[in-house]
Coordinates of C-alpha atoms in Angstrom, one line a residue:
X12 CA -33.9 12.6 64.8
X13 CA -33.8 15.2 62.3
X14 CA -32.8 14.7 58.5
X15 CA -29.4 15.7 57.7
X16 CA -29.1 18.7 55.7
X17 CA -28.9 18.1 52.1
X18 CA -25.1 18.9 50.7
X19 CA -24.4 21.9 48.8
X20 CA -25.0 21.8 45.0
X21 CA -21.7 22.1 43.1
X22 CA -20.3 25.7 41.7
X23 CA -21.7 26.0 38.8
X24 CA -18.5 25.3 35.5
X25 CA -18.3 27.2 32.8
X26 CA -18.3 26.0 29.5
X27 CA -15.2 26.3 27.1
X28 CA -17.3 29.0 25.0
X29 CA -18.4 30.5 28.5
X30 CA -14.6 31.2 28.7
X31 CA -13.4 34.9 27.9
X32 CA -11.4 35.0 25.2
X33 CA -7.5 36.4 25.5
X34 CA -5.1 37.7 23.3
X35 CA -1.6 38.3 23.4
X36 CA 0.2 40.7 21.9
X37 CA 3.8 40.3 20.6
X38 CA 5.4 43.8 20.5
X39 CA 9.4 45.2 19.1
X40 CA 10.5 46.9 22.6
X41 CA 13.0 49.0 22.2
X42 CA 14.0 49.5 26.2
X43 CA 14.3 46.0 26.3
X44 CA 16.6 45.5 22.9
X45 CA 19.1 47.8 24.3
X46 CA 19.2 46.2 27.7
X47 CA 20.3 42.8 25.9
X48 CA 22.8 44.4 23.7
X49 CA 22.3 41.6 20.9
X50 CA 24.5 41.5 17.7
X51 CA 21.2 41.0 14.9
X52 CA 19.9 44.3 13.9
X53 CA 16.1 45.3 15.5
X54 CA 13.5 45.0 13.4
X55 CA 12.0 48.4 13.0
X56 CA 8.7 48.7 15.8
X57 CA 5.4 49.2 15.1
X58 CA 2.0 48.2 15.9
X59 CA 2.1 44.4 17.8
X60 CA 1.2 41.6 16.2
X61 CA -2.0 39.9 18.0
X62 CA -2.7 36.0 18.6
X63 CA -5.8 34.9 19.9
X64 CA -5.0 32.9 22.4
X65 CA -7.3 29.6 21.9
X66 CA -5.8 26.4 23.6
X67 CA -5.2 25.5 27.1
X68 CA -1.3 25.3 26.3
X69 CA 1.2 27.4 24.0
X70 CA 4.7 27.4 23.3
X71 CA 6.7 30.5 21.9
X72 CA 9.2 30.0 20.2
X73 CA 11.0 30.0 16.7
X74 CA 10.0 27.4 14.0
X75 CA 12.5 24.7 12.7
X76 CA 11.3 23.0 9.9
X77 CA 14.4 20.4 10.5
X78 CA 13.2 19.8 14.1
X79 CA 9.1 19.7 14.0
X80 CA 8.8 22.8 15.6
X81 CA 5.4 24.9 15.1
X82 CA 4.6 27.8 18.4
X83 CA 2.3 29.0 18.3
X84 CA 3.4 32.3 19.4
X85 CA 6.0 32.9 17.2
X86 CA 9.4 35.1 18.0
X87 CA 9.6 35.4 14.4
X88 CA 13.4 36.3 13.7
X89 CA 14.2 37.3 16.9
X90 CA 17.1 34.6 17.2
X91 CA 17.6 35.0 21.4
X92 CA 14.3 33.6 21.4
X93 CA 15.1 29.6 21.8
X94 CA 12.8 27.2 19.6
X95 CA 11.3 26.0 22.7
X96 CA 11.2 29.1 24.3
X97 CA 8.5 28.8 27.7
X98 CA 5.3 27.4 27.9
X99 CA 1.5 29.8 28.1
X100 CA -1.1 27.9 30.3
X101 CA -4.5 28.7 31.6
X102 CA -6.8 27.0 33.6
X103 CA -9.3 29.0 31.9
X104 CA -9.5 31.6 33.9
X105 CA -5.9 32.8 35.1
X106 CA -2.2 31.6 32.5
X107 CA 0.8 31.1 33.8
X108 CA 4.4 30.9 32.0
X109 CA 6.6 28.2 31.8
X110 CA 10.5 29.2 31.1
X111 CA 11.3 26.0 28.8
X112 CA 15.5 25.3 29.7
X113 CA 15.6 29.0 27.4
X114 CA 19.2 30.2 26.5
X115 CA 18.1 33.5 27.2
X116 CA 15.9 33.4 30.2
X117 CA 11.8 33.8 30.4
X118 CA 11.1 37.6 32.3
X119 CA 8.2 38.7 33.3
X120 CA 7.1 42.1 34.9
X121 CA 3.6 43.5 36.0
X122 CA 2.0 46.8 33.9
X123 CA 3.8 50.0 34.5
X124 CA 7.4 48.3 35.9
X125 CA 10.6 48.6 35.2
X126 CA 12.2 46.3 32.7
X127 CA 12.8 43.1 35.0
X128 CA 16.5 41.9 36.0
X129 CA 15.7 38.0 37.2
X130 CA 14.4 36.1 34.9
X131 CA 11.9 32.9 35.9
X132 CA 14.3 30.1 36.7
X133 CA 14.7 27.5 34.3
X134 CA 11.9 24.8 34.3
X135 CA 10.0 27.8 36.5
X136 CA 6.3 28.4 36.0
X137 CA 4.7 31.5 37.2
X138 CA 1.4 32.9 37.4
X139 CA 0.6 35.8 34.4
X140 CA -1.4 38.8 35.6
X141 CA -3.5 40.6 33.2
X142 CA -1.4 43.6 31.6
X143 CA 2.2 41.4 32.3
X144 CA 5.0 42.0 30.5
X145 CA 6.8 38.9 29.2
X146 CA 10.4 39.0 27.6
X147 CA 11.6 37.0 25.9
X148 CA 15.2 37.4 23.2
X149 CA 16.5 40.3 21.9
X150 CA 13.8 42.5 21.5
X151 CA 10.1 40.6 22.3
X152 CA 8.3 41.7 24.6
X153 CA 4.5 39.4 25.2
X154 CA 1.2 41.8 26.8
X155 CA -1.5 39.0 27.5
X156 CA -5.1 40.4 27.9
X157 CA -8.6 39.9 27.2
X158 CA -10.1 39.7 23.8
X159 CA -11.8 42.9 23.1
X160 CA -15.1 42.3 21.2
X161 CA -15.2 41.4 18.2
X162 CA -11.3 40.6 18.4
X163 CA -11.7 36.7 19.2

C-alpha cells in the first residue's frame, strides 16, 4: 500500500510588520452638513486630519474627560458625533465599522457614490473597502485608505 500524501503546508502567516498600514482621513464635508441641517455652525473646510491606524480596534467619537473616553479617532467639535459613536476594526487585511448605538447614526457609502440615506443598523457591522466614505455627526466624513510610502 502506498504511503499517504503529506498534508499541504499551512499558508504563511504575515507578521504584523508586514501588514500594510492604513490611514483615516477626517474631512469637514459641506455637502453632508447641508443634508444634516445641524444647528451648530460648520467649521471651515480644509485639508483632512490624517490618523495612522496602528491598532486593530479604534474608537471613533468625541473625548470626555469626566467619562474617561479618549477615542483614537477624535471627531473634535462635531457635536453630532456621539462620545462612543462607532468602532473600526481590522483583521490586518480588511476593515469593518460597527455602529455603537450612536444617537445620529453611522453611514457608509462607496467612493464616488451619492450621500448615503440609510444608517448602519445600531450595533450593526459592515465591511469597509478602501476609499469608502464613512459619515458621522453633522459634518464629519472619514475615508480609509492604505498609507502612502512615508506616511505611516
